[in-house]
């Protein structure tokens, strides 16, 4: 399974693009292993956003003046940039949102209320982030639909052998994550989408943990919806994307009402624009969209295959080193995993471990990672999670192991 | 080594977290409170026997959580057993000040609980330290029956 390196990117030089990586925390060099929560941002993205505010700031789709046309053009070309990045058929399939959570809520509310009815089944998996669980619970409550779950096996993979009995004709929607944010599991998206399509179910992919980490082509994956956040892929916070296949997006009624999303308004009634503008009421996050496009440019210059390769190698090396530690249990599959490792140690509770590590400049996340049902499934109150991105190095993993050894001594 | 870590995880605290005192069930409890810190998954089940005068006759706890929440619960139960309602309320306020206020004096009455002062340098850990206390506060309010409190919904004044 060993792949040859696909690029000769100088990863150490890339670190210079991220000013924050040079800072110290509690007197120690920062080791940032929390990119699954939010990634750091390169200068190139920060400068693009700053330039927009300094020289081009204006509202979109409204003014007839020069700056407004420029802002509109920058905003709409960002949409096209996202469409190309995802292999979408058209920029009209790209809706800008605040992030993954809002994208999923848009589908659950606007699509779900129109197309689901009593007895409809929403199929999810046991490994979903609360963002891809709670919106469906709320919808199920409102329309009397039912939720059903694909179980997770002990090794952190989905019980795919049960899929055919779970995917019955009542299943109207199958929503699942591409990469699990606490197990690291990479799910076989295109296989899942094809099986769902065979019973007439619509699919939604939560790509929060994959969009900035690996090549994605929505037409190859054959998903109907795909959601992600800009801030986990070098972009600003507050901007995200909902991809929706054209035929489906056009059938969805408006969600939020307001300016920008209408064609004509009388006191009694309004007519609405087509997708995607129908779903973007009010002044959008213009700078966010521009920043996201800059992040995509940045990632594409490095190349997603190279990023994926680097991430996977870091995860593999981390797994290899972590098992050296006494009383260590790493969650999730041994191979075929994304850029993160969740683990528990006999020596200390995840909270204590994370607090300890933080004092040595090592930023990890400790807790349930918005995966309470999954933690319960594994009988754990939570885990410590180290998550990586292309700017991390194997030396940082060595440092993590050193700190965890020190923690073991400290707590036992 | 980090002095803040040494102060937070003093030997006595680690000892109480490894071998919590008053850990287990209380058959004749008058009130049971399930305390829950949804942010980190810590849980504490507190069983309290209140006397006719409202004083705390006996107390036990079970559950799971980080070293700070376990040690805090263990030290607290030792301190509160046999105390009157008024004494408990005073201690609760003093302990809250101890773990949250930079300048708070540590009153002698708190005894070993004063060792938890290191928490004030770790604002993210205050909820861990307060979990057991939230539960006991609720027990005094409730006086009978069984109830659940959460660190997210039941913020103390
Ligand atoms: C798998 C997954 N889905 C959804 C989300 C939610 O993303 P956001 O908070 O940016 O909406 C996250 C990130 O926390 C995630 O990891």
Coordinates of C-alpha atoms and ligand atoms in Angstrom, one line a residue:
Chain A
X1 CA 0.0 0.0 0.0
X2 CA 3.0 2.3 0.2
X3 CA 2.7 5.1 -2.3
X4 CA 5.6 7.0 -3.7
X5 CA 5.7 10.7 -2.8
X6 CA 3.8 12.6 -5.5
X7 CA 5.5 15.8 -5.1
X8 CA 8.8 17.4 -4.0
X9 CA 7.1 20.2 -2.0
X10 CA 9.4 21.7 0.6
X11 CA 7.1 21.4 3.6
X12 CA 9.4 23.3 5.9
X13 CA 9.4 26.3 3.7
X14 CA 5.6 26.2 3.6
X15 CA 5.6 26.8 7.3
X16 CA 6.9 30.3 6.8
X17 CA 3.6 31.2 5.2
X18 CA 1.9 30.7 8.6
X19 CA 3.2 33.4 11.0
X20 CA 1.4 31.9 14.0
X21 CA 3.4 28.7 13.7
X22 CA 6.5 30.6 14.8
X23 CA 5.0 31.8 18.1
X24 CA 5.6 30.4 21.5
X25 CA 2.9 29.3 24.0
X26 CA 3.6 29.1 27.7
X27 CA 7.3 29.6 26.8
X28 CA 7.5 26.6 24.4
X29 CA 7.4 26.5 20.6
X30 CA 3.8 26.0 19.5
X31 CA 2.9 22.6 18.2
X32 CA -0.5 23.1 16.6
X33 CA -2.3 19.7 16.5
X34 CA -5.8 21.1 16.4
X35 CA -6.4 21.7 12.7
X36 CA -9.5 19.5 12.6
X37 CA -11.1 22.2 14.8
X38 CA -9.8 25.0 12.7
X39 CA -6.7 25.3 10.5
X40 CA -4.2 28.1 10.6
X41 CA -4.3 30.7 7.8
X42 CA -1.4 31.5 5.4
X43 CA -0.3 35.1 4.7
X44 CA -1.6 34.8 1.2
X45 CA -5.2 34.4 2.4
X46 CA -4.8 37.1 5.0
X47 CA -3.4 39.6 2.5
X48 CA -6.1 38.9 0.0
X49 CA -8.8 39.6 2.5
X50 CA -7.0 42.7 3.7
X51 CA -6.5 44.0 0.1
X52 CA -10.2 43.5 -0.5
X53 CA -11.2 45.7 2.5
X54 CA -8.5 48.3 1.8
X55 CA -9.1 48.8 -2.0
X56 CA -12.3 47.1 -3.2
X57 CA -14.8 47.0 -0.4
X58 CA -18.4 47.6 -1.5
X59 CA -21.7 45.7 -1.3
X60 CA -22.5 43.2 -4.0
X61 CA -25.4 43.0 -6.5
X62 CA -26.7 46.4 -5.6
X63 CA -24.7 49.5 -6.5
X64 CA -24.2 50.6 -10.0
X65 CA -20.8 52.1 -9.1
X66 CA -17.4 50.7 -10.0
X67 CA -16.5 49.3 -6.7
X68 CA -19.8 47.5 -6.4
X69 CA -19.3 45.8 -9.7
X70 CA -15.8 44.8 -8.7
X71 CA -17.0 43.3 -5.4
X72 CA -19.7 41.5 -7.2
X73 CA -17.3 40.1 -9.7
X74 CA -14.9 39.0 -7.0
X75 CA -17.7 37.4 -5.1
X76 CA -19.1 35.6 -8.1
X77 CA -15.7 34.5 -9.4
X78 CA -15.0 33.0 -5.9
X79 CA -18.2 30.9 -6.5
X80 CA -16.8 29.7 -9.8
X81 CA -13.5 29.0 -8.1
X82 CA -15.3 26.7 -5.6
X83 CA -17.2 25.0 -8.4
X84 CA -14.0 24.2 -10.2
X85 CA -12.4 23.0 -7.0
X86 CA -15.3 20.5 -6.4
X87 CA -15.7 19.5 -10.0
X88 CA -19.3 20.9 -10.0
X89 CA -21.1 21.2 -13.3
X90 CA -21.8 24.9 -12.7
X91 CA -21.2 27.7 -10.3
X92 CA -25.0 27.8 -9.8
X93 CA -24.6 24.7 -7.7
X94 CA -22.6 26.5 -5.1
X95 CA -24.4 28.2 -2.2
X96 CA -22.3 30.3 0.2
X97 CA -23.2 29.7 3.8
X98 CA -21.6 30.3 7.2
X99 CA -20.1 26.8 7.3
X100 CA -20.8 23.1 7.3
X101 CA -23.4 23.5 10.1
X102 CA -25.4 26.1 8.3
X103 CA -25.2 24.2 5.0
X104 CA -26.7 21.1 6.6
X105 CA -29.4 23.1 8.3
X106 CA -30.3 24.6 5.0
X107 CA -30.9 21.2 3.5
X108 CA -32.7 19.9 6.6
X109 CA -35.0 22.8 6.8
X110 CA -35.7 23.9 3.2
X111 CA -35.3 20.6 1.4
X112 CA -36.4 18.4 4.2
X113 CA -39.7 20.2 5.0
X114 CA -40.8 20.0 1.4
X115 CA -39.8 16.4 0.6
X116 CA -40.0 14.4 3.8
X117 CA -43.2 13.3 5.3
X118 CA -44.5 11.0 8.1
X119 CA -42.8 7.7 8.0
X120 CA -39.9 8.9 5.8
X121 CA -36.5 7.6 7.0
X122 CA -33.4 9.6 7.3
X123 CA -30.3 7.4 7.3
X124 CA -27.3 8.6 9.2
X125 CA -24.3 6.9 10.7
X126 CA -23.2 6.5 14.3
X127 CA -20.1 8.5 13.7
X128 CA -21.7 11.8 12.7
X129 CA -20.7 15.1 14.2
X130 CA -23.5 16.8 16.1
X131 CA -23.8 19.2 13.1
X132 CA -24.9 16.2 10.9
X133 CA -27.2 14.8 13.6
X134 CA -29.1 17.5 15.5
X135 CA -30.5 19.2 12.4
X136 CA -32.0 15.8 11.3
X137 CA -33.4 15.2 14.8
X138 CA -35.1 18.5 14.6
X139 CA -36.5 17.8 11.2
X140 CA -37.6 14.3 12.1
X141 CA -39.5 15.8 15.0
X142 CA -41.3 18.4 12.8
X143 CA -42.3 16.1 10.0
X144 CA -42.6 12.8 12.0
X145 CA -39.9 11.2 10.0
X146 CA -37.6 8.5 11.6
X147 CA -33.9 8.3 12.0
X148 CA -31.9 5.2 11.3
X149 CA -28.2 4.7 11.8
X150 CA -25.4 2.7 10.1
X151 CA -23.5 1.2 13.0
X152 CA -19.8 1.7 13.6
X153 CA -17.6 -1.4 14.0
X154 CA -15.0 -1.8 16.7
X155 CA -12.2 -0.9 14.3
X156 CA -13.9 2.5 13.6
X157 CA -15.2 1.6 10.1
X158 CA -18.9 1.6 9.1
X159 CA -20.7 -1.7 9.1
X160 CA -21.2 -1.7 5.4
X161 CA -22.4 -5.3 5.4
X162 CA -25.6 -4.0 7.0
X163 CA -26.2 -1.3 4.4
X164 CA -28.5 -3.2 2.2
X165 CA -30.9 -4.0 5.0
X166 CA -30.8 -0.4 6.2
X167 CA -31.3 1.2 2.8
X168 CA -35.0 0.4 2.4
X169 CA -37.3 2.3 0.0
X170 CA -38.5 4.5 2.9
X171 CA -35.0 6.1 3.1
X172 CA -35.3 9.5 1.5
X173 CA -32.0 10.8 2.5
X174 CA -28.6 9.3 3.5
X175 CA -26.3 11.8 5.2
X176 CA -22.8 10.8 6.3
X177 CA -19.4 12.2 6.9
X178 CA -16.5 11.8 4.5
X179 CA -13.8 11.7 7.2
X180 CA -14.7 11.1 10.8
X181 CA -13.5 14.0 13.0
X182 CA -12.7 11.7 16.0
X183 CA -11.9 8.3 14.4
X184 CA -10.1 9.5 11.3
X185 CA -12.0 6.9 9.2
X186 CA -12.3 7.7 5.5
X187 CA -15.7 6.5 4.3
X188 CA -16.2 5.1 0.7
X189 CA -18.3 8.0 -0.5
X190 CA -18.9 7.0 -4.0
X191 CA -20.0 3.5 -3.0
X192 CA -22.3 4.8 -0.4
X193 CA -23.8 7.3 -2.9
X194 CA -24.4 4.7 -5.5
X195 CA -26.1 2.3 -3.1
X196 CA -28.3 5.2 -1.8
X197 CA -29.2 6.2 -5.4
X198 CA -30.3 2.6 -6.1
X199 CA -33.2 3.0 -3.6
X200 CA -34.0 6.6 -4.7
X201 CA -32.4 8.3 -1.7
X202 CA -30.8 11.7 -1.9
X203 CA -27.2 11.9 -0.4
X204 CA -25.5 14.5 1.6
X205 CA -21.8 14.3 2.3
X206 CA -20.3 16.2 5.3
X207 CA -16.9 17.1 3.9
X208 CA -15.8 19.3 6.8
X209 CA -12.7 17.1 7.4
X210 CA -12.0 16.3 3.8
X211 CA -12.5 19.4 1.6
X212 CA -9.1 20.8 2.4
X213 CA -7.3 17.5 2.7
X214 CA -7.9 15.5 -0.4
X215 CA -9.1 15.7 -4.0
X216 CA -12.9 15.8 -4.3
X217 CA -14.9 15.6 -7.4
X218 CA -18.7 15.8 -6.7
X219 CA -19.5 14.3 -10.1
X220 CA -17.3 11.3 -9.5
X221 CA -18.6 10.9 -6.0
X222 CA -22.1 11.3 -7.4
X223 CA -23.4 12.9 -4.2
X224 CA -26.4 15.2 -4.3
X225 CA -25.3 17.6 -1.5
X226 CA -21.9 18.3 0.0
X227 CA -21.1 20.6 2.8
X228 CA -17.9 22.1 4.2
X229 CA -16.4 25.0 6.1
X230 CA -13.7 27.4 4.8
X231 CA -12.0 27.8 8.2
X232 CA -10.8 24.2 8.3
X233 CA -9.0 24.6 5.0
X234 CA -6.9 27.7 5.4
X235 CA -9.8 30.1 4.8
X236 CA -11.5 32.6 7.1
X237 CA -14.2 31.7 9.7
X238 CA -17.8 32.4 8.8
X239 CA -17.7 31.2 5.3
X240 CA -18.7 27.8 4.0
X241 CA -20.3 26.0 1.1
X242 CA -23.3 23.9 0.2
X243 CA -22.9 22.2 -3.1
X244 CA -26.3 21.0 -4.4
X245 CA -26.8 19.1 -7.7
X246 CA -28.6 21.5 -10.0
X247 CA -31.8 19.6 -10.6
X248 CA -32.3 19.2 -6.9
X249 CA -31.2 22.7 -5.8
X250 CA -33.7 24.2 -8.1
X251 CA -36.6 22.4 -6.5
X252 CA -35.9 23.7 -3.0
X253 CA -38.0 26.6 -1.8
X254 CA -36.4 29.7 -0.3
X255 CA -35.0 29.4 3.2
X256 CA -34.3 32.7 4.7
X257 CA -36.1 35.7 3.3
X258 CA -34.6 39.1 2.7
X259 CA -32.7 41.3 0.2
X260 CA -30.6 39.7 -2.5
X261 CA -32.8 36.6 -2.9
X262 CA -35.8 38.2 -4.6
X263 CA -36.7 39.2 -8.1
X264 CA -39.7 41.4 -7.3
X265 CA -41.5 42.2 -4.1
X266 CA -45.0 43.6 -3.4
X267 CA -46.5 44.1 0.0
X268 CA -48.3 40.8 -0.3
X269 CA -45.9 38.6 -2.1
X270 CA -42.4 38.1 -3.6
X271 CA -40.9 36.2 -6.4
X272 CA -37.5 34.6 -5.8
X273 CA -34.3 34.3 -7.7
X274 CA -33.1 30.9 -8.8
X275 CA -30.4 28.9 -6.9
X276 CA -27.9 29.7 -5.6
X277 CA -29.0 33.4 -4.9
X278 CA -32.3 32.3 -3.7
X279 CA -30.5 30.9 -0.6
X280 CA -28.3 33.9 0.1
X281 CA -30.6 36.4 1.8
X282 CA -29.0 39.6 2.9
X283 CA -25.5 40.9 2.4
X284 CA -23.3 37.8 2.2
X285 CA -19.9 37.3 3.6
X286 CA -18.1 38.9 0.7
X287 CA -14.6 39.0 2.2
X288 CA -15.1 35.4 3.5
X289 CA -15.9 34.2 -0.1
X290 CA -12.9 36.0 -1.4
X291 CA -10.7 34.6 1.4
X292 CA -12.0 31.1 0.7
X293 CA -11.1 31.4 -3.0
X294 CA -7.6 32.6 -2.0
X295 CA -7.4 29.5 0.3
X296 CA -8.3 27.3 -2.6
X297 CA -5.7 29.0 -4.8
X298 CA -3.2 28.4 -2.0
X299 CA -4.1 24.7 -1.6
X300 CA -4.1 24.1 -5.3
X301 CA -0.7 25.5 -5.7
X302 CA 0.6 22.9 -3.3
X303 CA -1.7 20.3 -4.8
X304 CA -4.3 18.2 -3.0
X305 CA -2.7 14.9 -3.8
X306 CA 0.5 16.1 -2.2
X307 CA -1.3 17.4 0.8
X308 CA -3.2 14.1 1.2
X309 CA 0.0 12.2 0.9
X310 CA 1.7 14.3 3.6
X311 CA -1.3 14.1 5.9
X312 CA -1.6 10.4 5.6
X313 CA 2.1 9.9 6.3
X314 CA 1.9 12.1 9.4
X315 CA -1.1 10.1 10.7
X316 CA 0.8 6.8 10.0
X317 CA 3.9 8.0 11.7
X318 CA 1.8 9.3 14.7
X319 CA 0.1 5.9 15.1
X320 CA 3.5 4.1 14.9
X321 CA 5.0 6.3 17.6
X322 CA 2.0 6.5 19.9
X323 CA 1.8 2.7 20.4
X324 CA 5.2 3.0 22.1
X325 CA 3.5 4.7 25.1
X326 CA 2.3 2.6 28.0
X327 CA -1.5 2.1 28.4
X328 CA -2.1 3.7 25.0
X329 CA -5.3 3.0 23.0
X330 CA -5.7 4.6 19.6
X331 CA -9.2 4.7 18.1
X332 CA -10.1 4.1 14.5
X333 CA -8.8 2.0 11.7
X334 CA -5.1 1.2 11.4
X335 CA -4.8 2.3 7.8
X336 CA -6.9 4.2 5.3
X337 CA -7.3 7.2 7.6
X338 CA -7.3 10.9 7.5
X339 CA -5.0 13.3 9.2
X340 CA -5.9 12.8 12.8
X341 CA -5.5 10.4 15.7
X342 CA -7.9 10.1 18.7
X343 CA -6.5 8.3 21.7
X344 CA -6.9 7.5 25.4
X345 CA -4.2 6.7 27.9
X346 CA -4.5 4.7 31.2
X347 CA -2.3 7.3 32.9
X348 CA -4.6 10.2 32.6
X349 CA -8.1 11.4 31.7
X350 CA -8.2 13.2 28.3
X351 CA -8.8 16.5 30.0
X352 CA -5.8 16.3 32.2
X353 CA -3.7 15.1 29.4
X354 CA -4.7 18.0 27.2
X355 CA -4.2 20.5 29.9
X356 CA -0.7 19.1 30.6
X357 CA 0.3 19.1 26.9
X358 CA -0.9 22.7 26.5
X359 CA 1.6 23.9 29.2
X360 CA 4.3 22.5 26.9
X361 CA 3.0 24.4 23.8
X362 CA 1.2 21.4 22.4
X363 CA -2.3 22.3 21.3
X364 CA -4.6 19.3 21.1
X365 CA -8.3 18.8 21.7
X366 CA -9.7 16.8 24.6
X367 CA -13.3 15.8 25.0
X368 CA -16.1 14.3 23.0
X369 CA -15.4 16.3 19.8
X370 CA -19.1 16.9 19.2
X371 CA -19.5 13.1 18.9
X372 CA -21.3 12.2 22.1
X373 CA -23.1 9.1 20.7
X374 CA -19.9 7.8 19.2
X375 CA -18.0 8.2 22.4
X376 CA -20.8 6.3 24.2
X377 CA -20.5 3.6 21.5
X378 CA -16.9 3.1 22.4
X379 CA -17.6 3.4 26.2
X380 CA -15.4 6.5 26.5
X381 CA -16.1 9.9 28.1
X382 CA -13.9 11.4 25.5
X383 CA -10.5 11.2 23.9
X384 CA -7.5 13.3 23.2
X385 CA -7.2 14.2 19.6
X386 CA -4.1 15.2 17.7
X387 CA -5.0 16.5 14.2
X388 CA -2.6 17.4 11.5
X389 CA -2.3 19.5 8.4
X390 CA 0.4 19.9 5.7
X391 CA 2.3 22.4 7.8
X392 CA 2.9 19.9 10.5
X393 CA 6.1 17.9 10.7
X394 CA 7.3 14.5 11.9
X395 CA 9.5 16.3 14.4
X396 CA 6.4 17.8 16.0
X397 CA 5.0 14.3 16.4
X398 CA 8.3 13.3 18.1
X399 CA 7.8 16.2 20.4
X400 CA 4.2 15.1 21.1
X401 CA 5.4 11.6 22.1
X402 CA 8.0 13.2 24.4
X403 CA 5.4 15.3 26.1
X404 CA 3.0 12.3 26.5
X405 CA 5.9 10.3 28.1
X406 CA 6.3 13.2 30.5
X407 CA 2.6 13.2 31.2
X408 CA 2.6 9.5 31.9
X409 CA 5.4 10.0 34.5
X410 CA 3.6 13.0 35.9
X411 CA 0.3 11.4 36.5
X412 CA 1.3 7.9 37.5
Chain B
X1 CA 8.7 21.6 34.7
X2 CA 5.7 23.9 34.7
X3 CA 5.0 25.5 38.1
X4 CA 1.4 26.0 37.2
X5 CA 1.0 22.2 36.5
X6 CA 2.7 21.3 39.8
X7 CA 0.3 23.6 41.6
X8 CA -2.7 22.3 39.8
X9 CA -1.9 18.7 40.2
X10 CA -0.5 18.6 43.8
X11 CA 0.2 15.2 45.2
X12 CA -2.8 15.3 47.5
X13 CA -5.0 16.1 44.5
X14 CA -3.6 13.3 42.4
X15 CA -4.0 11.0 45.4
X16 CA -7.7 11.9 45.8
X17 CA -8.3 11.4 42.1
X18 CA -6.7 7.9 42.2
X19 CA -8.3 6.9 45.5
X20 CA -11.4 9.0 45.9
X21 CA -12.8 9.0 49.4
X22 CA -16.6 8.6 50.1
X23 CA -16.9 6.9 46.8
X24 CA -19.8 4.6 46.4
X25 CA -23.5 4.3 47.2
X26 CA -25.6 5.6 50.1
X27 CA -28.5 3.3 50.7
X28 CA -30.5 5.7 52.9
X29 CA -29.9 8.9 50.8
X30 CA -32.7 11.4 51.0
X31 CA -31.7 13.1 47.7
X32 CA -29.7 12.1 44.7
X33 CA -28.2 14.5 42.2
X34 CA -26.7 13.6 38.8
X35 CA -24.2 16.3 37.9
X36 CA -23.2 16.5 34.3
X37 CA -20.5 18.5 32.5
X38 CA -21.5 18.1 28.9
X39 CA -18.5 20.0 27.6
X40 CA -16.1 17.3 28.7
X41 CA -18.3 14.3 29.6
X42 CA -17.6 14.3 33.3
X43 CA -20.4 12.8 35.4
X44 CA -20.9 12.7 39.1
X45 CA -23.7 11.0 41.0
X46 CA -24.1 12.5 44.4
X47 CA -26.1 10.8 47.2
X48 CA -26.8 12.9 50.2
X49 CA -28.6 12.2 53.5
X50 CA -30.0 15.4 55.0
X51 CA -31.1 15.5 58.6
X52 CA -34.3 17.0 60.0
X53 CA -32.5 20.2 60.7
X54 CA -31.4 20.4 57.0
X55 CA -27.8 19.6 57.9
X56 CA -25.8 17.1 55.9
X57 CA -25.5 13.8 57.8
X58 CA -23.9 11.7 55.1
X59 CA -22.6 12.0 51.6
X60 CA -21.2 9.7 48.9
X61 CA -20.4 10.1 45.2
X62 CA -19.7 8.0 42.2
X63 CA -19.1 8.7 38.5
X64 CA -16.2 9.4 36.3
X65 CA -14.2 12.3 35.2
X66 CA -10.8 14.1 35.1
X67 CA -8.5 14.3 38.1
X68 CA -9.7 17.7 39.0
X69 CA -13.4 16.8 39.1
X70 CA -12.7 13.6 41.0
X71 CA -10.4 15.1 43.6
X72 CA -12.7 18.1 44.1
X73 CA -15.6 15.8 44.8
X74 CA -13.6 13.6 47.1
X75 CA -12.2 16.5 49.1
X76 CA -15.6 18.2 49.2
X77 CA -17.4 15.2 50.6
X78 CA -14.8 14.9 53.4
X79 CA -15.3 18.5 54.3
X80 CA -19.1 18.7 54.1
X81 CA -20.0 15.7 56.1
X82 CA -21.7 16.8 59.3
X83 CA -22.0 20.4 58.3
X84 CA -25.1 22.6 58.7
X85 CA -26.8 24.1 55.7
X86 CA -25.5 27.6 56.4
X87 CA -21.9 26.3 56.7
X88 CA -22.2 24.5 53.4
X89 CA -23.5 27.6 51.6
X90 CA -20.6 29.7 53.0
X91 CA -18.0 27.1 52.0
X92 CA -19.5 26.8 48.5
X93 CA -19.1 30.6 48.0
X94 CA -15.6 30.5 49.4
X95 CA -14.6 27.6 47.2
X96 CA -16.0 29.3 44.1
X97 CA -14.0 32.4 44.9
X98 CA -10.9 30.3 45.5
X99 CA -11.0 28.7 42.1
X100 CA -12.1 31.7 40.1
X101 CA -10.7 34.9 41.7
X102 CA -7.1 35.8 41.3
X103 CA -6.9 37.7 44.6
X104 CA -9.2 35.6 46.7
X105 CA -7.9 34.7 50.1
X106 CA -8.1 31.0 51.0
X107 CA -10.1 30.9 54.2
X108 CA -8.7 28.4 56.8
X109 CA -12.1 26.8 57.1
X110 CA -11.7 25.2 53.6
X111 CA -8.8 23.0 54.9
X112 CA -7.4 20.7 52.2
X113 CA -9.8 22.2 49.7
X114 CA -7.4 25.1 49.6
X115 CA -5.0 22.9 47.6
X116 CA -7.4 23.4 44.6
X117 CA -6.4 27.0 44.3
X118 CA -4.2 26.2 41.3
X119 CA -7.4 25.8 39.2
X120 CA -7.7 29.6 39.0
X121 CA -4.8 29.6 36.5
X122 CA -6.8 27.3 34.3
X123 CA -10.1 28.9 33.5
X124 CA -11.1 26.0 31.3
X125 CA -11.0 23.7 34.3
X126 CA -13.2 25.7 36.7
X127 CA -16.2 23.8 35.6
X128 CA -14.4 20.5 36.5
X129 CA -13.7 21.8 39.9
X130 CA -17.2 23.1 40.5
X131 CA -19.1 20.1 39.2
X132 CA -19.5 18.4 42.6
X133 CA -20.4 21.7 44.3
X134 CA -23.1 22.4 41.8
X135 CA -24.5 19.0 42.6
X136 CA -24.4 19.7 46.4
X137 CA -26.0 23.1 45.9
X138 CA -28.8 21.4 44.0
X139 CA -29.2 18.8 46.7
X140 CA -29.8 21.5 49.3
X141 CA -32.3 23.2 47.1
X142 CA -34.1 20.0 46.3
X143 CA -34.0 18.3 49.8
X144 CA -35.8 15.2 48.5
X145 CA -35.9 13.0 45.4
X146 CA -33.7 12.7 42.4
X147 CA -32.6 15.4 39.9
X148 CA -30.0 16.2 37.2
X149 CA -27.9 19.3 37.0
X150 CA -25.6 20.4 34.3
X151 CA -22.7 22.8 34.4
X152 CA -24.1 24.4 31.3
X153 CA -27.6 25.3 32.5
X154 CA -27.2 25.8 36.2
X155 CA -24.8 28.6 36.6
X156 CA -24.2 29.7 40.2
X157 CA -24.6 33.3 41.0
Ligands
LIG1 C1 -17.1 16.2 10.6 C2 -17.6 17.6 10.9 N1 -18.8 18.0 10.6 C3 -19.2 19.3 10.8 C4 -18.4 20.1 11.5 C5 -18.9 21.5 11.8 O1 -18.3 22.5 11.2 P1 -18.6 24.0 11.5 O2 -18.5 24.2 12.9 O3 -17.5 24.8 10.7 O4 -19.9 24.3 10.9 C6 -17.1 19.7 11.9 C7 -16.2 20.6 12.6 O5 -16.2 20.9 13.8 C8 -16.7 18.4 11.6 O6 -15.5 18.0 12.0

